[in-house]
Amino acid sequence: MIHLTASQMASKLIAGETTSVELTQAHLHRIAEVDSNVHAFLFVDSKGALEQAAAVDAKRSAGEKLAPLAGVPLALKDVMVQKGIPTTAGSKILEGWRPPYDSTVVTNLKNNGIVILGKTNMDEFAMGSSTENSAFGPTHNPWDLTRIPGGSGGGSSAALAAFEAPLAIGTDTGGSIRQPAAVTGTVGVKPTYGGVSRFGLIAFSSSLDQAGPCARTVLDAALLHEAIAGHDPKDSTSINAPVPQVVAAAKTGDVKGMKIGVVKELNGEGYQSGVRLRFEESLELLADAGAEIVEVSAPNFEYALAAYYLIAPSECSSNLARFDAMRYGLRVGDVDGASAESVMNLTREVGFGREVKRRIILGTYALSSGYYDAYYGSAQKVRTLITQDFNKAFEKCDVMVSPTCPTTAFKIGEKSNDPIAMYLNDIATIPVNMAGIGGMSLPAGLAPEDGLPVGFQIMAPAMQDQRMYLVGAVLEAALLTRWGAPLLSQAPELVGK
Ligand code: GLN
């Protein structure tokens, strides 16, 4: 049962062939069996999940009309607050904290009857590309346990690839939904900025952060997208407009006449050969399906990474000031006569990891008077140029495409002492966040040289998220015909390793 897609699970629930309790138990059993190897979860809420499942089953028996995904289990990235459930954002500084409220995403999940299995591992405060920055140890890639599952949302994507959950929530500030999806052979979507509420999403870089769906198929991602999206008065940047019809788009199956723009700057030197091979193959499949492949250029993407690593740390230095030892979680050095300042210093010294400290220092520097214009101000100008590049390119095409990542999953430890090498993983995903548009990654096959998954990225103009689902679903179907079975059926068995 755990190998079904979420929409297949939902159909079985509706047909009365299974119950939510049974489905939830099957996943809890799988987690117990494999998660000591994968470490996708930081907290498993067995009791709460079974209670939620029983409640959905009771409503179904009573003949209540339920949402499409009602009764299907999900894994929640630990950056999203859930009332009463330990929430750490991968940081020691929040250890022991239980949020007094639900994030809007969690409220929406609950209203849809989606069963929350637990909280997934992540880079501390979503800063990273490998989940090695978690204060609670790394997550392992189910394709090869010695490799990273991507980051920052490695736990969510690994849980999908290991069949510990059919659905997951991720957040994407510079690629943290799409990059883990790419290296685990799963699907991840960063919606248009403002499409999904940020209320209760622990802030890293508020102008870039966006929650979105993670799944094993494009249709499942679309179903989850519609469940969590929508206007929220509690988030001042939430879009007050109807949610894009992404489920209908995923079922359309026709890209005839659509123009697919290959981004010249994101497809060439620096990309692993197997990544390029699978990318080119996917383009051929889309052309066979009737799409027109064109080349587009985005000259300012070259500066996206540098600008991102000024803007994101700047915003994080401000956002993380709230962890002052007074309000949440950890408190160190609170002895008689200690000043608030010394308690704050000691707590932040012990509570934050190296990468978080590096970014706070960088961001504080970039925002300091005298440097503000030179660094933060210039980065914001680059951001505008990137948006203009997208606007120009979208005059020539309906969606833009690129490989999601330059390489397949690397070894745990390989880049952990080289921040720049780590940052470069996001070279192809960051422009989307800078412009606030939507981006999707879906599996394009395995790189012949290492047998590891490759991701294909689709980018759509703001509030046109349905286009990614349309193109993604057509490509997914074409690839499925070629492979004969879903990519994940080729992933090695995890039990007992
Ligand atoms: N890897 C990028 C970073 O470290 C993006 C992370 C994210 O999207 N949360 O900032």
Short mmCIF file of C-alpha atoms and ligand atoms in Angstrom, two decimals:
data_model
loop_
_atom_site.label_atom_id
_atom_site.label_comp_id
_atom_site.label_asym_id
_atom_site.label_seq_id
_atom_site.Cartn_x
_atom_site.Cartn_y
_atom_site.Cartn_z
CA MET A 1 0.00 0.00 0.00
CA ILE A 2 2.84 2.43 0.78
CA HIS A 3 4.01 2.23 -2.84
CA LEU A 4 0.78 3.70 -4.22
CA THR A 5 0.55 7.34 -5.21
CA ALA A 6 -1.41 9.67 -2.94
CA SER A 7 -4.22 9.91 -5.48
CA GLN A 8 -4.42 6.11 -5.68
CA MET A 9 -4.57 5.97 -1.88
CA ALA A 10 -7.35 8.56 -1.94
CA SER A 11 -9.30 6.46 -4.48
CA LYS A 12 -8.97 3.37 -2.30
CA LEU A 13 -10.23 5.32 0.67
CA ILE A 14 -13.23 6.56 -1.29
CA ALA A 15 -13.94 3.04 -2.61
CA GLY A 16 -13.84 1.71 0.95
CA GLU A 17 -10.95 -0.63 0.10
CA THR A 18 -8.85 0.72 2.93
CA THR A 19 -9.14 3.11 5.84
CA SER A 20 -7.06 6.06 6.88
CA VAL A 21 -6.09 4.24 10.07
CA GLU A 22 -4.82 1.30 8.02
CA LEU A 23 -2.87 3.60 5.67
CA THR A 24 -1.44 5.56 8.57
CA GLN A 25 -0.40 2.39 10.36
CA ALA A 26 1.31 1.10 7.21
CA HIS A 27 3.37 4.28 7.00
CA LEU A 28 4.18 4.32 10.71
CA HIS A 29 5.34 0.75 10.33
CA ARG A 30 7.54 1.70 7.38
CA ILE A 31 9.01 4.60 9.35
CA ALA A 32 9.81 2.25 12.24
CA GLU A 33 11.43 -0.13 9.78
CA VAL A 34 13.64 2.22 7.74
CA ASP A 35 14.00 5.56 9.44
CA SER A 36 16.93 4.53 11.61
CA ASN A 37 18.81 4.32 8.27
CA VAL A 38 17.27 7.32 6.52
CA HIS A 39 16.68 9.73 9.42
CA ALA A 40 14.02 11.65 7.53
CA PHE A 41 12.03 12.37 10.70
CA LEU A 42 12.87 14.43 13.75
CA PHE A 43 9.57 13.61 15.46
CA VAL A 44 6.97 10.96 14.67
CA ASP A 45 3.54 11.73 16.07
CA SER A 46 2.14 8.18 16.00
CA LYS A 47 -0.63 8.85 18.47
CA GLY A 48 -1.75 12.14 16.93
CA ALA A 49 -1.62 10.72 13.40
CA LEU A 50 -3.76 7.71 14.31
CA GLU A 51 -6.25 9.99 16.05
CA GLN A 52 -6.49 12.23 12.98
CA ALA A 53 -6.90 9.15 10.79
CA ALA A 54 -9.65 7.71 12.99
CA ALA A 55 -11.48 11.03 12.90
CA VAL A 56 -11.39 11.08 9.08
CA ASP A 57 -12.60 7.46 8.93
CA ALA A 58 -15.47 8.29 11.28
CA LYS A 59 -16.52 11.24 9.11
CA ARG A 60 -16.37 9.08 6.00
CA SER A 61 -18.49 6.36 7.62
CA ALA A 62 -21.00 9.02 8.61
CA GLY A 63 -21.31 9.96 4.93
CA GLU A 64 -19.70 13.40 5.26
CA LYS A 65 -18.35 14.99 2.10
CA LEU A 66 -14.56 15.00 2.38
CA ALA A 67 -11.71 16.79 0.58
CA PRO A 68 -9.88 14.88 -2.20
CA LEU A 69 -6.86 13.94 -0.06
CA ALA A 70 -8.77 13.25 3.16
CA GLY A 71 -7.19 10.39 5.07
CA VAL A 72 -3.87 10.40 3.17
CA PRO A 73 -0.75 10.74 5.36
CA LEU A 74 1.88 13.47 5.02
CA ALA A 75 5.30 14.42 6.39
CA LEU A 76 5.75 18.04 7.54
CA LYS A 77 9.02 19.96 7.34
CA ASP A 78 10.04 20.95 10.84
CA VAL A 79 10.12 24.65 9.94
CA MET A 80 6.31 24.71 9.90
CA VAL A 81 4.69 25.14 13.30
CA GLN A 82 2.07 22.69 14.48
CA LYS A 83 0.27 23.27 17.75
CA GLY A 84 1.64 21.19 20.62
CA ILE A 85 4.13 19.30 18.43
CA PRO A 86 7.89 19.79 18.97
CA THR A 87 9.12 22.18 16.28
CA THR A 88 12.85 22.90 15.99
CA ALA A 89 13.57 24.12 12.44
CA GLY A 90 16.58 21.81 12.74
CA SER A 91 18.07 23.98 15.47
CA LYS A 92 19.16 23.30 19.01
CA ILE A 93 17.96 26.76 19.97
CA LEU A 94 14.34 25.61 19.59
CA GLU A 95 14.80 22.25 21.29
CA GLY A 96 11.90 21.56 23.62
CA TRP A 97 9.67 24.27 22.16
CA ARG A 98 6.07 23.32 21.44
CA PRO A 99 4.24 25.94 19.37
CA PRO A 100 1.01 27.31 20.88
CA TYR A 101 -0.65 27.63 17.47
CA ASP A 102 -0.96 26.07 14.01
CA SER A 103 0.58 27.58 10.88
CA THR A 104 -1.95 28.29 8.14
CA VAL A 105 -0.51 25.42 6.10
CA VAL A 106 -1.20 23.06 9.01
CA THR A 107 -4.70 24.47 9.45
CA ASN A 108 -5.34 23.87 5.75
CA LEU A 109 -3.95 20.32 5.97
CA LYS A 110 -6.19 19.59 8.94
CA ASN A 111 -9.24 21.10 7.21
CA ASN A 112 -8.52 18.80 4.26
CA GLY A 113 -8.31 15.75 6.54
CA ILE A 114 -4.68 15.14 5.59
CA VAL A 115 -2.99 13.12 8.34
CA ILE A 116 0.28 14.59 9.67
CA LEU A 117 2.72 11.75 10.50
CA GLY A 118 5.44 13.92 11.99
CA LYS A 119 8.15 16.51 11.44
CA THR A 120 10.98 16.09 8.98
CA ASN A 121 14.67 16.85 9.26
CA MET A 122 16.18 19.91 7.60
CA ASP A 123 19.19 22.18 7.54
CA GLU A 124 19.09 24.49 10.54
CA PHE A 125 16.59 27.29 9.79
CA ALA A 126 16.52 26.02 6.18
CA MET A 127 20.06 27.21 5.52
CA GLY A 128 21.83 24.65 3.40
CA SER A 129 21.66 22.33 0.42
CA SER A 130 22.34 18.94 1.98
CA THR A 131 20.53 18.62 5.36
CA GLU A 132 23.99 18.24 6.93
CA ASN A 133 23.45 21.51 8.82
CA SER A 134 20.72 19.98 10.98
CA ALA A 135 21.62 20.11 14.67
CA PHE A 136 20.20 16.60 14.92
CA GLY A 137 22.42 14.85 12.39
CA PRO A 138 22.09 14.39 8.64
CA THR A 139 19.37 12.67 6.61
CA HIS A 140 20.52 9.96 4.22
CA ASN A 141 19.50 9.66 0.57
CA PRO A 142 17.38 6.51 0.08
CA TRP A 143 19.12 5.90 -3.28
CA ASP A 144 22.47 5.62 -1.53
CA LEU A 145 22.66 6.05 2.22
CA THR A 146 26.18 7.50 2.03
CA ARG A 147 24.87 10.46 0.03
CA ILE A 148 22.99 13.66 0.86
CA PRO A 149 19.23 13.93 0.19
CA GLY A 150 19.56 17.58 -0.77
CA GLY A 151 18.57 20.49 1.39
CA SER A 152 17.31 22.23 3.18
CA GLY A 153 14.23 19.99 3.00
CA GLY A 154 16.11 16.70 2.72
CA GLY A 155 13.92 15.01 5.31
CA SER A 156 10.70 15.66 3.41
CA SER A 157 12.05 14.42 0.06
CA ALA A 158 13.84 11.42 1.59
CA ALA A 159 10.60 10.42 3.36
CA LEU A 160 8.89 10.30 -0.06
CA ALA A 161 11.69 8.38 -1.76
CA ALA A 162 11.82 5.87 1.11
CA PHE A 163 8.02 5.39 0.99
CA GLU A 164 7.66 6.67 4.55
CA ALA A 165 5.00 9.15 3.34
CA PRO A 166 3.25 9.75 0.01
CA LEU A 167 3.09 13.52 0.49
CA ALA A 168 5.26 16.10 2.21
CA ILE A 169 5.51 19.83 2.81
CA GLY A 170 8.68 21.69 1.95
CA THR A 171 9.79 25.30 1.95
CA ASP A 172 11.88 26.92 -0.73
CA THR A 173 13.92 30.09 -0.18
CA GLY A 174 16.56 29.39 -2.80
CA GLY A 175 15.80 25.84 -3.90
CA SER A 176 15.01 23.81 -0.78
CA ILE A 177 11.96 22.10 -2.28
CA ARG A 178 13.30 21.59 -5.81
CA GLN A 179 16.90 20.59 -5.10
CA PRO A 180 16.00 17.76 -2.64
CA ALA A 181 13.31 16.62 -5.08
CA ALA A 182 15.92 16.46 -7.86
CA VAL A 183 18.47 14.39 -5.96
CA THR A 184 15.92 11.96 -4.51
CA GLY A 185 13.95 11.29 -7.71
CA THR A 186 10.77 12.97 -6.45
CA VAL A 187 8.60 15.96 -7.39
CA GLY A 188 8.78 19.33 -5.64
CA VAL A 189 7.05 22.60 -6.39
CA LYS A 190 7.79 26.12 -5.25
CA PRO A 191 4.56 28.03 -5.91
CA THR A 192 4.46 31.69 -6.90
CA TYR A 193 5.55 33.80 -3.92
CA GLY A 194 2.43 34.58 -1.89
CA GLY A 195 0.52 31.59 -3.22
CA VAL A 196 0.82 29.67 0.05
CA SER A 197 0.64 31.46 3.39
CA ARG A 198 3.83 32.05 5.38
CA PHE A 199 1.91 32.44 8.65
CA GLY A 200 3.56 29.98 11.05
CA LEU A 201 6.46 29.25 8.72
CA ILE A 202 9.56 30.01 10.81
CA ALA A 203 11.15 32.84 8.85
CA PHE A 204 14.56 32.57 7.20
CA SER A 205 14.38 35.19 4.44
CA SER A 206 10.85 36.54 4.36
CA SER A 207 10.92 38.01 0.86
CA LEU A 208 12.05 34.65 -0.59
CA ASP A 209 10.52 31.94 1.67
CA GLN A 210 7.68 29.95 0.15
CA ALA A 211 6.06 26.68 1.25
CA GLY A 212 4.99 24.14 -1.31
CA PRO A 213 4.06 20.55 -2.08
CA CYS A 214 6.42 17.57 -2.32
CA ALA A 215 5.18 14.26 -3.74
CA ARG A 216 6.11 11.31 -5.93
CA THR A 217 3.97 12.40 -8.91
CA VAL A 218 2.97 15.69 -10.52
CA LEU A 219 -0.73 15.02 -9.93
CA ASP A 220 -0.14 14.32 -6.23
CA ALA A 221 1.79 17.58 -5.94
CA ALA A 222 -1.10 19.40 -7.65
CA LEU A 223 -3.66 17.92 -5.26
CA LEU A 224 -1.56 18.98 -2.28
CA HIS A 225 -0.91 22.40 -3.81
CA GLU A 226 -4.64 23.12 -4.02
CA ALA A 227 -5.11 21.88 -0.44
CA ILE A 228 -2.56 24.27 1.09
CA ALA A 229 -2.77 27.34 -1.18
CA GLY A 230 -5.04 30.36 -0.98
CA HIS A 231 -5.37 33.83 0.43
CA ASP A 232 -4.59 34.31 4.11
CA PRO A 233 -5.23 37.64 5.84
CA LYS A 234 -2.62 36.62 8.45
CA ASP A 235 0.16 36.92 5.84
CA SER A 236 0.53 40.44 4.42
CA THR A 237 2.25 39.08 1.29
CA SER A 238 -0.42 36.48 0.57
CA ILE A 239 -1.96 36.80 -2.90
CA ASN A 240 -5.65 37.71 -2.82
CA ALA A 241 -6.69 35.89 -5.99
CA PRO A 242 -8.11 32.48 -6.87
CA VAL A 243 -5.68 29.54 -6.54
CA PRO A 244 -4.35 28.46 -9.97
CA GLN A 245 -6.19 25.38 -11.27
CA VAL A 246 -3.20 23.09 -10.98
CA VAL A 247 -5.07 19.78 -10.66
CA ALA A 248 -6.97 20.36 -13.89
CA ALA A 249 -3.70 21.38 -15.55
CA ALA A 250 -1.97 18.18 -14.40
CA LYS A 251 -4.75 16.20 -16.06
CA THR A 252 -4.78 18.14 -19.35
CA GLY A 253 -2.09 16.13 -21.09
CA ASP A 254 -1.54 18.42 -24.05
CA VAL A 255 1.43 20.69 -24.69
CA LYS A 256 0.87 21.09 -28.43
CA GLY A 257 1.96 24.52 -29.56
CA MET A 258 3.39 25.48 -26.19
CA LYS A 259 6.74 27.21 -26.26
CA ILE A 260 9.37 25.81 -23.91
CA GLY A 261 12.31 28.14 -23.34
CA VAL A 262 15.66 26.53 -22.58
CA VAL A 263 17.69 28.95 -20.49
CA LYS A 264 21.02 29.36 -22.23
CA GLU A 265 22.81 30.39 -19.03
CA LEU A 266 21.62 27.33 -17.07
CA ASN A 267 22.70 24.57 -19.38
CA GLY A 268 26.32 24.16 -20.20
CA GLU A 269 29.63 24.16 -18.45
CA GLY A 270 29.61 23.03 -14.85
CA TYR A 271 26.71 20.60 -15.28
CA GLN A 272 27.45 16.89 -14.86
CA SER A 273 27.30 14.99 -18.18
CA GLY A 274 24.48 12.65 -17.09
CA VAL A 275 22.47 15.66 -15.90
CA ARG A 276 22.76 17.26 -19.32
CA LEU A 277 22.00 13.99 -21.09
CA ARG A 278 18.73 13.45 -19.20
CA PHE A 279 17.81 17.10 -19.63
CA GLU A 280 18.28 16.91 -23.42
CA GLU A 281 16.26 13.67 -23.56
CA SER A 282 13.39 15.31 -21.71
CA LEU A 283 13.43 18.18 -24.20
CA GLU A 284 13.14 15.66 -27.04
CA LEU A 285 10.16 14.02 -25.35
CA LEU A 286 8.45 17.39 -24.98
CA ALA A 287 9.15 18.17 -28.63
CA ASP A 288 7.70 14.77 -29.60
CA ALA A 289 4.60 15.70 -27.61
CA GLY A 290 4.17 18.77 -29.81
CA ALA A 291 5.86 21.53 -27.82
CA GLU A 292 8.17 23.96 -29.52
CA ILE A 293 11.62 24.18 -27.96
CA VAL A 294 13.23 27.62 -28.13
CA GLU A 295 16.33 29.10 -26.56
CA VAL A 296 16.01 32.06 -24.23
CA SER A 297 18.70 34.10 -22.56
CA ALA A 298 18.81 35.54 -19.06
CA PRO A 299 22.14 37.37 -18.85
CA ASN A 300 21.72 38.52 -15.24
CA PHE A 301 21.26 35.01 -13.82
CA GLU A 302 25.02 35.03 -13.56
CA TYR A 303 24.72 37.38 -10.58
CA ALA A 304 21.78 35.66 -8.91
CA LEU A 305 23.80 33.51 -6.54
CA ALA A 306 25.96 36.39 -5.29
CA ALA A 307 22.92 38.63 -4.80
CA TYR A 308 20.99 35.85 -3.04
CA TYR A 309 23.82 35.31 -0.58
CA LEU A 310 23.55 38.95 0.43
CA ILE A 311 19.77 39.24 0.56
CA ALA A 312 19.03 35.94 2.33
CA PRO A 313 21.66 36.42 5.08
CA SER A 314 20.58 40.06 5.53
CA GLU A 315 16.97 39.07 6.11
CA CYS A 316 17.98 36.13 8.29
CA SER A 317 20.15 38.33 10.51
CA SER A 318 17.05 40.35 11.26
CA ASN A 319 14.60 37.42 11.49
CA LEU A 320 16.79 35.37 13.81
CA ALA A 321 17.14 38.23 16.28
CA ARG A 322 13.95 36.91 17.88
CA PHE A 323 15.86 33.93 19.30
CA ASP A 324 16.92 35.89 22.35
CA ALA A 325 16.72 33.15 25.02
CA MET A 326 13.63 34.79 26.49
CA ARG A 327 10.81 33.66 24.27
CA TYR A 328 11.42 30.15 22.96
CA GLY A 329 13.26 26.91 23.61
CA LEU A 330 16.80 26.88 24.89
CA ARG A 331 18.11 29.14 27.68
CA VAL A 332 21.74 28.90 28.75
CA GLY A 333 23.54 30.61 31.65
CA ASP A 334 20.40 31.69 33.50
CA VAL A 335 22.04 31.78 36.92
CA ASP A 336 21.52 34.22 39.78
CA GLY A 337 22.79 37.65 38.85
CA ALA A 338 23.29 36.88 35.16
CA SER A 339 22.30 39.74 32.87
CA ALA A 340 19.79 39.27 30.06
CA GLU A 341 22.58 40.09 27.64
CA SER A 342 24.92 37.39 28.90
CA VAL A 343 22.10 34.80 28.83
CA MET A 344 21.30 35.85 25.28
CA ASN A 345 24.94 35.63 24.21
CA LEU A 346 25.49 32.24 25.78
CA THR A 347 22.23 30.84 24.39
CA ARG A 348 22.93 32.02 20.85
CA GLU A 349 26.52 30.80 21.09
CA VAL A 350 25.38 27.29 22.07
CA GLY A 351 22.06 27.21 20.22
CA PHE A 352 23.07 28.22 16.68
CA GLY A 353 25.23 26.11 14.39
CA ARG A 354 28.17 27.28 12.26
CA GLU A 355 26.25 28.03 9.06
CA VAL A 356 23.57 30.04 10.88
CA LYS A 357 26.23 32.09 12.65
CA ARG A 358 28.09 32.64 9.39
CA ARG A 359 24.93 34.01 7.80
CA ILE A 360 23.98 36.22 10.74
CA ILE A 361 27.47 37.75 10.67
CA LEU A 362 27.38 38.18 6.89
CA GLY A 363 23.91 39.69 6.94
CA THR A 364 24.63 42.03 9.83
CA TYR A 365 27.71 43.27 7.99
CA ALA A 366 25.85 43.73 4.69
CA LEU A 367 23.15 45.76 6.44
CA SER A 368 25.47 47.94 8.52
CA SER A 369 25.57 51.65 7.76
CA GLY A 370 28.28 52.44 5.27
CA TYR A 371 27.92 49.05 3.58
CA TYR A 372 24.16 48.92 3.13
CA ASP A 373 24.10 50.55 -0.30
CA ALA A 374 27.19 48.77 -1.57
CA TYR A 375 25.96 45.29 -0.65
CA TYR A 376 22.27 45.01 0.18
CA GLY A 377 21.29 47.86 -2.14
CA SER A 378 23.24 46.43 -5.09
CA ALA A 379 21.82 42.97 -4.47
CA GLN A 380 18.30 44.38 -4.60
CA LYS A 381 19.11 46.02 -7.94
CA VAL A 382 20.33 42.70 -9.29
CA ARG A 383 17.06 41.20 -8.12
CA THR A 384 15.16 43.65 -10.31
CA LEU A 385 17.39 42.81 -13.28
CA ILE A 386 16.68 39.10 -12.81
CA THR A 387 12.94 39.76 -12.77
CA GLN A 388 13.33 41.77 -15.97
CA ASP A 389 15.26 38.88 -17.56
CA PHE A 390 12.37 36.56 -16.74
CA ASN A 391 9.80 39.01 -18.08
CA LYS A 392 11.69 39.36 -21.36
CA ALA A 393 12.21 35.64 -21.73
CA PHE A 394 8.53 34.91 -21.02
CA GLU A 395 7.62 37.09 -24.01
CA LYS A 396 9.19 34.32 -26.13
CA CYS A 397 7.97 31.23 -24.28
CA ASP A 398 5.26 29.87 -21.97
CA VAL A 399 7.59 28.16 -19.50
CA MET A 400 11.34 28.16 -19.01
CA VAL A 401 13.31 25.01 -18.31
CA SER A 402 16.74 23.93 -17.03
CA PRO A 403 18.32 21.12 -15.07
CA THR A 404 17.36 21.58 -11.40
CA CYS A 405 20.89 21.01 -10.09
CA PRO A 406 24.34 20.90 -11.62
CA THR A 407 25.05 17.42 -10.19
CA THR A 408 23.40 14.36 -8.72
CA ALA A 409 23.54 13.70 -4.95
CA PHE A 410 27.05 14.08 -3.57
CA LYS A 411 28.58 12.21 -0.65
CA ILE A 412 27.82 13.21 2.92
CA GLY A 413 30.80 15.25 4.10
CA GLU A 414 32.04 16.05 0.59
CA LYS A 415 31.14 19.75 0.65
CA SER A 416 30.40 20.41 4.29
CA ASN A 417 33.62 22.37 4.86
CA ASP A 418 33.34 24.42 1.68
CA PRO A 419 30.45 26.89 1.89
CA ILE A 420 30.96 28.23 -1.65
CA ALA A 421 30.84 24.73 -3.17
CA MET A 422 27.68 24.12 -1.17
CA TYR A 423 26.08 27.39 -2.30
CA LEU A 424 26.76 26.54 -5.95
CA ASN A 425 24.21 23.70 -5.80
CA ASP A 426 21.49 26.32 -6.01
CA ILE A 427 22.78 28.07 -9.09
CA ALA A 428 19.76 27.01 -11.18
CA THR A 429 17.05 27.28 -8.53
CA ILE A 430 17.79 30.69 -6.99
CA PRO A 431 16.64 32.94 -9.89
CA VAL A 432 13.04 31.73 -9.41
CA ASN A 433 13.01 32.86 -5.77
CA MET A 434 14.59 36.20 -6.63
CA ALA A 435 11.75 36.92 -9.06
CA GLY A 436 9.01 35.42 -6.87
CA ILE A 437 7.78 33.14 -9.65
CA GLY A 438 6.96 29.41 -9.59
CA GLY A 439 9.37 26.51 -10.10
CA MET A 440 8.95 22.74 -10.24
CA SER A 441 11.42 19.87 -10.24
CA LEU A 442 10.50 16.42 -11.48
CA PRO A 443 12.61 13.31 -12.07
CA ALA A 444 14.18 13.07 -15.55
CA GLY A 445 15.95 9.73 -15.12
CA LEU A 446 19.21 8.42 -13.72
CA ALA A 447 22.66 9.73 -14.64
CA PRO A 448 24.42 6.83 -16.40
CA GLU A 449 27.74 7.54 -14.67
CA ASP A 450 26.45 7.06 -11.11
CA GLY A 451 22.91 5.69 -11.38
CA LEU A 452 21.49 8.60 -9.36
CA PRO A 453 18.38 10.70 -10.06
CA VAL A 454 18.47 13.86 -12.16
CA GLY A 455 15.93 16.69 -11.82
CA PHE A 456 14.24 18.67 -14.60
CA GLN A 457 13.18 22.20 -13.65
CA ILE A 458 10.15 24.01 -15.07
CA MET A 459 9.62 27.72 -14.35
CA ALA A 460 6.41 29.65 -15.00
CA PRO A 461 5.47 33.33 -14.76
CA ALA A 462 3.99 34.60 -11.50
CA MET A 463 0.48 33.27 -10.84
CA GLN A 464 0.69 30.91 -13.82
CA ASP A 465 1.63 27.88 -11.69
CA GLN A 466 -0.74 25.67 -13.70
CA ARG A 467 1.67 25.81 -16.64
CA MET A 468 4.35 23.93 -14.69
CA TYR A 469 1.87 21.21 -13.83
CA LEU A 470 0.69 20.89 -17.41
CA VAL A 471 4.20 20.55 -18.84
CA GLY A 472 5.39 18.46 -15.88
CA ALA A 473 2.56 15.96 -16.19
CA VAL A 474 3.11 15.53 -19.95
CA LEU A 475 6.83 14.97 -19.46
CA GLU A 476 6.20 12.59 -16.55
CA ALA A 477 3.82 10.51 -18.67
CA ALA A 478 6.28 10.37 -21.57
CA LEU A 479 9.10 9.30 -19.25
CA LEU A 480 6.91 6.66 -17.61
CA THR A 481 6.21 5.15 -21.03
CA ARG A 482 9.92 5.11 -21.74
CA TRP A 483 10.92 3.57 -18.37
CA GLY A 484 7.96 1.21 -18.07
CA ALA A 485 7.74 1.88 -14.31
CA PRO A 486 8.18 4.86 -11.98
CA LEU A 487 11.79 5.87 -11.43
CA LEU A 488 11.58 5.15 -7.72
CA SER A 489 10.86 1.49 -8.38
CA GLN A 490 14.56 1.31 -9.32
CA ALA A 491 15.71 2.69 -5.97
CA PRO A 492 17.49 0.11 -3.84
CA GLU A 493 15.59 -1.57 -1.01
CA LEU A 494 16.41 0.16 2.24
CA VAL A 495 15.46 -2.35 4.88
CA GLY A 496 18.30 -4.03 6.69
CA LYS A 497 21.01 -1.84 5.17
N1 GLN B 1 20.50 26.30 -0.20
C1 GLN B 1 20.00 27.62 -0.10
C2 GLN B 1 20.50 28.26 1.17
O1 GLN B 1 21.28 27.67 1.82
C3 GLN B 1 18.51 27.63 -0.16
C4 GLN B 1 17.88 27.12 1.06
C5 GLN B 1 16.39 27.18 1.03
O2 GLN B 1 15.77 27.22 -0.02
N2 GLN B 1 15.80 27.20 2.22
O3 GLN B 1 20.13 29.32 1.52
#
